[in-house]
Amino acid sequence: MTLAEEAAALDAADPLAAKRAEFDLDPAVAYFDGNSLGAPPRHVAQRLADVVREQWGGRLIRSWTDGWWDAPERVGERIAPLVGAAPGQVVVADSTSVDLFKVLVAAVRANPGRGEILLDAATFPTDGYVATQVGRLTGHAVRRVPVAELPAACGEETAAVLVNHVDYVSGRLHDMGAITAAVHAAGAAVVWDLCHSVGAIAVRLDEHEVDYAVGCTYKFLNGGPGAPAFVYVASRWQESFDQPLAGWAGHADPFAMEAGYRAGAGISRARAGTPDILSLLALDAALDVWDDVDLAVLRAKGLALGDFFLHCLDELLPGADVPTPRDHARGHQISVRVPDAQRTMAALHERGVLGDFRPPDVLRFGLAPLYTRYAEVLRAVTALRELS
């Protein structure tokens, strides 16, 4: 069987094949950047137009009490099953950077008497920037540690650990259960960044007794550019969740206009500023595509797409430098190192193959199981060979 025949057979047997039709994708383009910006579900544009015309234009200020104000919690409940969270623990609010700041400060405040924050050494840059500023503001030392060494590095001085579930460069998937257990054994709290795993794999926050997590919604969740992020605070920590951005949206009675701050009940206290309604409701609409998705099937296809990508590389570009794990300890992306990654990716874009690169030499190909086809994987690797 040729690679083309194999791709055709895999696409014909794909249990998620029908999902592709729910997305607005140019058939001339092979899209591999859903790990940076997810493709738009077709119905989102019409839903958002209705929000503008009927809610903003028709109901005007009345829309705040018609459902806008409670949307962060309501949309959070739709994300909760995707991250393995029971109700009442997820809220959509603010950006990933802002949410990381809120959660990390709250985590160290909840664990007084300890002087350091441990940080995933290969973290996405914003996590490092935020952790550094939290350390400056709270007086905690920030120490970068490779993820494999985090369990041994935790000690009596460790207040909190911030770690990425999936490494954004290599695509490596870290063991949430084992790392969380090791952090807890040292008496520290753990904050997980889910930006590259939510919507790709079945995250199990409650099962692994995670303390806090944040994640973005514009990657595999397809919420649109700048879509708001979400916060998970385990129910056991909500009463003591003392975050630094005491904005009116997190107040117990935001419309009372009190001079002093009283934190809201439950997960609502993780809110800060006025919600970005248009982006929030675009995300709400985008989440409709997940209503009938079995996350086990999603994960199986994501891994199969990666396996086929590696198979194509072995056949067409033997010896390619692939930092992504060949076993299944990975998210839904394949990374390839090439000498001039930026030039190569630009040339791939000219051929209608849209991935991205990360300096200095990594090409990233995101594999979104809801719409990526095996034939597109073959097209990407074939184009890469032509440029080699």
Short mmCIF file of C-alpha atoms in Angstrom, two decimals:
data_model
loop_
_atom_site.label_atom_id
_atom_site.label_comp_id
_atom_site.label_asym_id
_atom_site.label_seq_id
_atom_site.Cartn_x
_atom_site.Cartn_y
_atom_site.Cartn_z
CA MET A 1 0.00 0.00 0.00
CA THR A 2 1.38 3.41 -0.97
CA LEU A 3 1.33 6.30 1.47
CA ALA A 4 -1.46 7.92 -0.56
CA GLU A 5 -3.51 4.72 -0.39
CA GLU A 6 -2.83 4.44 3.33
CA ALA A 7 -3.94 8.04 3.92
CA ALA A 8 -7.11 7.47 1.91
CA ALA A 9 -7.94 4.33 3.90
CA LEU A 10 -7.35 6.10 7.21
CA ASP A 11 -9.53 9.03 6.19
CA ALA A 12 -12.30 6.67 5.05
CA ALA A 13 -12.28 4.92 8.42
CA ASP A 14 -12.02 8.11 10.50
CA PRO A 15 -14.86 8.21 13.10
CA LEU A 16 -14.49 12.00 13.31
CA ALA A 17 -14.49 12.64 9.56
CA ALA A 18 -17.92 14.29 9.59
CA LYS A 19 -16.67 16.94 12.02
CA ARG A 20 -14.58 18.54 9.27
CA ALA A 21 -17.76 19.86 7.62
CA GLU A 22 -18.57 21.86 10.77
CA PHE A 23 -15.51 24.09 10.22
CA ASP A 24 -14.99 26.96 7.80
CA LEU A 25 -11.76 25.80 6.14
CA ASP A 26 -10.37 26.57 2.69
CA PRO A 27 -10.15 23.20 0.91
CA ALA A 28 -6.99 24.39 -0.85
CA VAL A 29 -5.21 24.78 2.49
CA ALA A 30 -3.79 22.08 4.76
CA TYR A 31 -4.06 23.69 8.18
CA PHE A 32 -1.59 22.60 10.88
CA ASP A 33 -1.68 25.56 13.25
CA GLY A 34 -4.69 24.70 15.38
CA ASN A 35 -2.26 24.51 18.31
CA SER A 36 -1.86 28.29 17.93
CA LEU A 37 -5.20 29.39 16.47
CA GLY A 38 -8.03 26.94 15.97
CA ALA A 39 -10.16 26.99 12.84
CA PRO A 40 -13.60 28.64 13.11
CA PRO A 41 -16.68 26.45 13.37
CA ARG A 42 -19.06 27.51 10.58
CA HIS A 43 -21.96 28.54 12.79
CA VAL A 44 -19.95 30.96 14.97
CA ALA A 45 -20.17 33.89 12.54
CA GLN A 46 -23.97 33.76 12.40
CA ARG A 47 -24.25 33.29 16.17
CA LEU A 48 -22.01 36.30 16.77
CA ALA A 49 -24.00 38.37 14.27
CA ASP A 50 -27.12 37.51 16.25
CA VAL A 51 -25.41 38.60 19.47
CA VAL A 52 -24.57 41.95 17.90
CA ARG A 53 -27.98 42.51 16.31
CA GLU A 54 -30.37 40.96 18.80
CA GLN A 55 -28.60 41.17 22.16
CA TRP A 56 -26.38 44.23 21.87
CA GLY A 57 -28.55 46.02 19.30
CA GLY A 58 -31.98 44.84 20.42
CA ARG A 59 -31.78 44.32 24.16
CA LEU A 60 -29.00 46.88 24.72
CA ILE A 61 -28.12 47.31 28.41
CA ARG A 62 -30.79 44.75 29.38
CA SER A 63 -28.57 42.00 27.98
CA TRP A 64 -26.32 42.16 31.02
CA THR A 65 -29.11 40.68 33.13
CA ASP A 66 -30.41 38.52 30.27
CA GLY A 67 -27.33 36.29 30.50
CA TRP A 68 -24.21 38.31 29.80
CA TRP A 69 -23.12 38.77 33.39
CA ASP A 70 -23.25 35.07 34.27
CA ALA A 71 -21.67 33.94 30.99
CA PRO A 72 -18.15 33.40 32.46
CA GLU A 73 -19.47 30.75 34.85
CA ARG A 74 -21.89 29.28 32.33
CA VAL A 75 -19.25 28.88 29.61
CA GLY A 76 -16.84 27.58 32.23
CA GLU A 77 -19.26 24.77 32.95
CA ARG A 78 -19.10 23.80 29.27
CA ILE A 79 -15.31 23.55 29.45
CA ALA A 80 -15.31 21.62 32.74
CA PRO A 81 -15.96 18.18 31.19
CA LEU A 82 -13.08 18.74 28.75
CA VAL A 83 -10.66 19.15 31.66
CA GLY A 84 -12.13 16.51 33.95
CA ALA A 85 -13.64 18.95 36.44
CA ALA A 86 -16.85 18.61 38.40
CA PRO A 87 -19.27 21.57 38.23
CA GLY A 88 -18.44 24.82 39.96
CA GLN A 89 -14.68 24.79 39.46
CA VAL A 90 -14.08 26.47 36.09
CA VAL A 91 -14.69 30.06 35.04
CA VAL A 92 -13.82 31.83 31.78
CA ALA A 93 -12.30 35.24 32.39
CA ASP A 94 -9.42 37.46 31.28
CA SER A 95 -6.34 36.28 29.35
CA THR A 96 -3.98 33.40 30.08
CA SER A 97 -1.29 35.77 31.37
CA VAL A 98 -3.72 37.55 33.69
CA ASP A 99 -5.16 34.26 34.92
CA LEU A 100 -1.70 32.84 35.59
CA PHE A 101 -0.88 35.90 37.66
CA LYS A 102 -4.10 35.61 39.68
CA VAL A 103 -3.73 31.91 40.31
CA LEU A 104 -0.02 31.86 41.11
CA VAL A 105 -0.33 34.68 43.65
CA ALA A 106 -3.31 32.91 45.22
CA ALA A 107 -1.36 29.66 45.34
CA VAL A 108 1.58 31.13 47.27
CA ARG A 109 -0.72 33.10 49.56
CA ALA A 110 -2.46 29.82 50.44
CA ASN A 111 0.88 28.25 51.35
CA PRO A 112 2.65 30.76 53.64
CA GLY A 113 6.06 30.29 55.16
CA ARG A 114 7.66 28.91 52.02
CA GLY A 115 10.00 31.03 49.96
CA GLU A 116 10.22 29.65 46.44
CA ILE A 117 8.26 29.00 43.26
CA LEU A 118 9.45 26.23 40.95
CA LEU A 119 8.97 26.81 37.23
CA ASP A 120 9.04 24.39 34.31
CA ALA A 121 12.42 25.27 32.76
CA ALA A 122 11.13 24.90 29.19
CA THR A 123 7.93 26.80 29.87
CA PHE A 124 6.07 28.94 27.39
CA PRO A 125 7.62 32.41 27.80
CA THR A 126 4.57 34.16 29.28
CA ASP A 127 4.55 31.68 32.18
CA GLY A 128 8.13 32.60 32.97
CA TYR A 129 7.47 36.32 32.70
CA VAL A 130 4.46 36.10 34.99
CA ALA A 131 6.19 33.85 37.53
CA THR A 132 9.15 36.24 37.69
CA GLN A 133 6.87 39.19 38.41
CA VAL A 134 4.92 37.22 41.01
CA GLY A 135 8.22 36.41 42.70
CA ARG A 136 9.21 40.07 42.72
CA LEU A 137 5.87 41.14 44.20
CA THR A 138 5.57 38.40 46.81
CA GLY A 139 9.23 37.99 47.76
CA HIS A 140 9.48 34.43 46.47
CA ALA A 141 12.56 33.14 44.69
CA VAL A 142 11.74 31.66 41.27
CA ARG A 143 13.77 28.61 40.27
CA ARG A 144 13.65 27.04 36.81
CA VAL A 145 13.79 23.26 36.86
CA PRO A 146 13.43 20.71 34.03
CA VAL A 147 10.09 18.94 34.38
CA ALA A 148 11.72 15.54 34.86
CA GLU A 149 13.57 16.94 37.88
CA LEU A 150 10.61 18.74 39.49
CA PRO A 151 9.62 15.91 41.88
CA ALA A 152 13.12 15.76 43.36
CA ALA A 153 13.49 19.54 43.40
CA CYS A 154 10.40 20.16 45.56
CA GLY A 155 11.18 20.73 49.19
CA GLU A 156 10.17 22.48 52.38
CA GLU A 157 10.73 25.89 50.78
CA THR A 158 8.54 25.22 47.75
CA ALA A 159 5.24 27.06 47.88
CA ALA A 160 4.00 26.35 44.36
CA VAL A 161 5.04 24.70 41.12
CA LEU A 162 4.02 25.99 37.68
CA VAL A 163 4.27 23.44 34.87
CA ASN A 164 3.00 23.04 31.30
CA HIS A 165 0.98 19.92 30.58
CA VAL A 166 2.32 19.75 27.01
CA ASP A 167 5.65 21.29 26.04
CA TYR A 168 4.94 23.90 23.40
CA VAL A 169 8.12 23.25 21.38
CA SER A 170 8.52 19.47 21.40
CA GLY A 171 4.92 18.47 22.07
CA ARG A 172 5.98 16.22 24.95
CA LEU A 173 3.12 15.33 27.33
CA HIS A 174 4.06 15.45 31.00
CA ASP A 175 2.65 13.05 33.59
CA MET A 176 0.08 15.15 35.43
CA GLY A 177 -0.72 12.50 38.02
CA ALA A 178 2.84 11.64 39.01
CA ILE A 179 4.04 15.24 39.12
CA THR A 180 1.04 16.45 41.09
CA ALA A 181 1.47 13.66 43.63
CA ALA A 182 5.16 14.47 44.06
CA VAL A 183 4.46 18.18 44.52
CA HIS A 184 1.80 17.43 47.12
CA ALA A 185 4.14 15.05 48.95
CA ALA A 186 6.47 18.02 49.44
CA GLY A 187 3.61 20.12 50.80
CA ALA A 188 3.47 22.43 47.78
CA ALA A 189 0.64 23.42 45.45
CA VAL A 190 0.65 22.80 41.70
CA VAL A 191 -0.55 25.07 38.90
CA TRP A 192 -0.93 23.43 35.49
CA ASP A 193 -0.89 25.33 32.19
CA LEU A 194 -3.29 23.47 29.88
CA CYS A 195 -2.98 25.69 26.81
CA HIS A 196 -1.56 22.95 24.58
CA SER A 197 -3.59 20.05 25.97
CA VAL A 198 -7.20 21.20 26.44
CA GLY A 199 -9.18 20.15 23.38
CA ALA A 200 -6.46 17.72 22.39
CA ILE A 201 -6.42 15.14 25.17
CA ALA A 202 -8.74 14.21 28.01
CA VAL A 203 -7.39 16.23 30.95
CA ARG A 204 -8.24 14.80 34.40
CA LEU A 205 -7.87 17.60 36.92
CA ASP A 206 -10.16 16.21 39.61
CA GLU A 207 -8.86 12.67 39.25
CA HIS A 208 -5.28 13.82 39.80
CA GLU A 209 -6.26 16.18 42.65
CA VAL A 210 -4.80 19.20 40.89
CA ASP A 211 -4.95 22.43 42.87
CA TYR A 212 -5.16 25.09 40.15
CA ALA A 213 -5.02 25.27 36.37
CA VAL A 214 -5.34 27.78 33.58
CA GLY A 215 -5.82 27.33 29.86
CA CYS A 216 -6.49 29.28 26.71
CA THR A 217 -9.47 28.71 24.42
CA TYR A 218 -8.25 29.93 21.02
CA LYS A 219 -6.11 26.90 20.20
CA PHE A 220 -7.73 23.44 20.11
CA LEU A 221 -11.02 24.82 21.53
CA ASN A 222 -11.40 27.09 18.46
CA GLY A 223 -12.67 30.09 20.41
CA GLY A 224 -11.20 32.67 18.03
CA PRO A 225 -8.30 35.14 18.21
CA GLY A 226 -8.00 36.62 21.67
CA ALA A 227 -10.73 34.41 23.12
CA PRO A 228 -10.68 34.58 26.93
CA ALA A 229 -8.86 32.02 29.02
CA PHE A 230 -10.22 29.89 31.85
CA VAL A 231 -9.31 29.23 35.46
CA TYR A 232 -9.76 26.02 37.42
CA VAL A 233 -9.71 26.23 41.19
CA ALA A 234 -10.33 22.96 43.02
CA SER A 235 -13.37 23.27 45.26
CA ARG A 236 -11.27 22.62 48.36
CA TRP A 237 -9.29 25.82 47.70
CA GLN A 238 -12.09 28.16 46.69
CA GLU A 239 -12.95 29.53 50.12
CA SER A 240 -9.33 30.57 50.67
CA PHE A 241 -8.67 31.67 47.07
CA ASP A 242 -7.10 35.08 47.65
CA GLN A 243 -6.24 36.49 44.25
CA PRO A 244 -4.55 39.88 43.79
CA LEU A 245 -6.83 41.46 41.17
CA ALA A 246 -9.80 42.47 43.25
CA GLY A 247 -11.93 43.69 40.38
CA TRP A 248 -15.63 44.32 40.50
CA ALA A 249 -16.54 41.17 38.54
CA GLY A 250 -15.22 39.03 41.39
CA HIS A 251 -17.10 40.96 44.08
CA ALA A 252 -19.77 39.21 46.10
CA ASP A 253 -22.31 41.84 45.01
CA PRO A 254 -20.77 43.65 42.03
CA PHE A 255 -23.70 45.99 41.45
CA ALA A 256 -23.88 47.16 45.06
CA MET A 257 -20.98 49.51 44.29
CA GLU A 258 -19.51 49.06 47.76
CA ALA A 259 -16.31 50.89 48.67
CA GLY A 260 -14.70 47.75 50.08
CA TYR A 261 -14.03 44.44 48.38
CA ARG A 262 -15.80 41.23 49.39
CA ALA A 263 -14.84 38.20 47.34
CA GLY A 264 -17.64 36.35 45.60
CA ALA A 265 -18.64 32.82 46.44
CA GLY A 266 -17.04 29.81 44.79
CA ILE A 267 -15.33 30.02 41.45
CA SER A 268 -16.71 33.49 40.75
CA ARG A 269 -14.00 34.98 42.96
CA ALA A 270 -11.49 34.10 40.23
CA ARG A 271 -13.07 36.78 38.04
CA ALA A 272 -11.64 40.30 37.91
CA GLY A 273 -12.72 42.74 35.21
CA THR A 274 -15.75 43.16 32.98
CA PRO A 275 -16.12 40.12 30.71
CA ASP A 276 -15.35 40.47 27.01
CA ILE A 277 -18.83 39.56 25.88
CA LEU A 278 -18.35 39.28 22.12
CA SER A 279 -15.31 37.00 22.43
CA LEU A 280 -16.90 35.07 25.27
CA LEU A 281 -20.08 34.35 23.32
CA ALA A 282 -18.10 33.46 20.19
CA LEU A 283 -16.32 30.86 22.36
CA ASP A 284 -19.66 29.67 23.70
CA ALA A 285 -20.83 29.05 20.15
CA ALA A 286 -17.56 27.35 19.18
CA LEU A 287 -17.92 24.90 22.06
CA ASP A 288 -21.03 23.45 20.38
CA VAL A 289 -18.79 21.26 18.22
CA TRP A 290 -17.73 19.36 21.35
CA ASP A 291 -21.22 18.34 22.41
CA ASP A 292 -21.08 14.92 20.73
CA VAL A 293 -17.32 14.28 20.84
CA ASP A 294 -15.96 11.27 22.71
CA LEU A 295 -12.62 12.41 24.14
CA ALA A 296 -11.22 8.89 23.94
CA VAL A 297 -11.94 8.83 20.21
CA LEU A 298 -10.44 12.31 19.87
CA ARG A 299 -7.25 11.20 21.60
CA ALA A 300 -6.99 8.03 19.54
CA LYS A 301 -7.22 9.98 16.30
CA GLY A 302 -4.74 12.61 17.47
CA LEU A 303 -2.20 9.91 18.25
CA ALA A 304 -2.92 8.11 14.97
CA LEU A 305 -2.37 11.35 13.03
CA GLY A 306 0.97 11.74 14.78
CA ASP A 307 1.92 8.14 14.09
CA PHE A 308 1.12 8.60 10.41
CA PHE A 309 3.09 11.86 10.30
CA LEU A 310 6.12 10.03 11.72
CA HIS A 311 5.59 7.15 9.27
CA CYS A 312 5.55 9.59 6.35
CA LEU A 313 8.71 11.24 7.63
CA ASP A 314 10.43 7.86 7.90
CA GLU A 315 9.48 7.03 4.32
CA LEU A 316 10.03 10.40 2.66
CA LEU A 317 12.57 12.14 4.92
CA PRO A 318 14.49 9.37 6.70
CA GLY A 319 16.76 10.76 9.37
CA ALA A 320 14.62 13.85 10.02
CA ASP A 321 15.36 15.46 13.38
CA VAL A 322 12.14 15.03 15.37
CA PRO A 323 12.15 16.25 19.00
CA THR A 324 8.57 15.05 19.54
CA PRO A 325 8.37 11.71 21.40
CA ARG A 326 7.70 8.76 19.11
CA ASP A 327 5.86 6.98 21.86
CA HIS A 328 2.49 8.36 22.92
CA ALA A 329 3.86 10.66 25.61
CA ARG A 330 2.97 13.62 23.43
CA GLY A 331 0.22 16.07 22.70
CA HIS A 332 -1.23 16.61 19.25
CA GLN A 333 1.67 18.10 17.38
CA ILE A 334 4.78 16.93 15.57
CA SER A 335 7.88 19.09 15.59
CA VAL A 336 10.73 18.84 13.11
CA ARG A 337 14.08 20.59 13.33
CA VAL A 338 15.52 22.09 10.14
CA PRO A 339 18.43 24.52 9.64
CA ASP A 340 16.35 27.51 8.45
CA ALA A 341 12.96 26.96 10.03
CA GLN A 342 11.53 30.40 9.35
CA ARG A 343 12.36 30.29 5.63
CA THR A 344 11.12 26.73 5.32
CA MET A 345 7.80 27.48 6.98
CA ALA A 346 7.32 30.53 4.76
CA ALA A 347 7.87 28.29 1.74
CA LEU A 348 5.37 25.75 3.11
CA HIS A 349 2.83 28.55 3.49
CA GLU A 350 3.31 29.39 -0.20
CA ARG A 351 2.36 25.78 -0.95
CA GLY A 352 -0.78 26.02 1.17
CA VAL A 353 0.61 24.06 4.13
CA LEU A 354 0.11 26.22 7.22
CA GLY A 355 2.11 25.34 10.28
CA ASP A 356 4.41 27.55 12.33
CA PHE A 357 7.99 27.69 13.58
CA ARG A 358 9.67 28.38 16.89
CA PRO A 359 13.18 29.84 17.01
CA PRO A 360 15.74 28.85 16.28
CA ASP A 361 15.04 25.76 14.20
CA VAL A 362 11.71 24.06 14.98
CA LEU A 363 8.79 23.57 12.60
CA ARG A 364 5.54 22.77 14.41
CA PHE A 365 2.64 20.90 12.86
CA GLY A 366 -0.49 20.92 15.02
CA LEU A 367 -2.86 17.99 14.57
CA ALA A 368 -6.46 18.96 15.38
CA PRO A 369 -8.45 15.72 15.29
CA LEU A 370 -11.76 17.46 14.62
CA TYR A 371 -10.64 18.65 11.19
CA THR A 372 -7.13 17.42 10.26
CA ARG A 373 -7.06 14.73 7.57
CA TYR A 374 -4.46 12.02 6.98
CA ALA A 375 -4.16 13.10 3.35
CA GLU A 376 -3.14 16.54 4.60
CA VAL A 377 -0.44 14.98 6.75
CA LEU A 378 1.00 13.30 3.66
CA ARG A 379 0.75 16.59 1.77
CA ALA A 380 2.72 18.38 4.50
CA VAL A 381 5.53 15.84 4.60
CA THR A 382 5.68 15.68 0.81
CA ALA A 383 6.03 19.46 0.66
CA LEU A 384 8.70 19.35 3.33
CA ARG A 385 10.67 16.80 1.33
CA GLU A 386 10.46 19.00 -1.77
CA LEU A 387 12.01 21.86 0.20
CA SER A 388 14.79 19.79 1.73
#
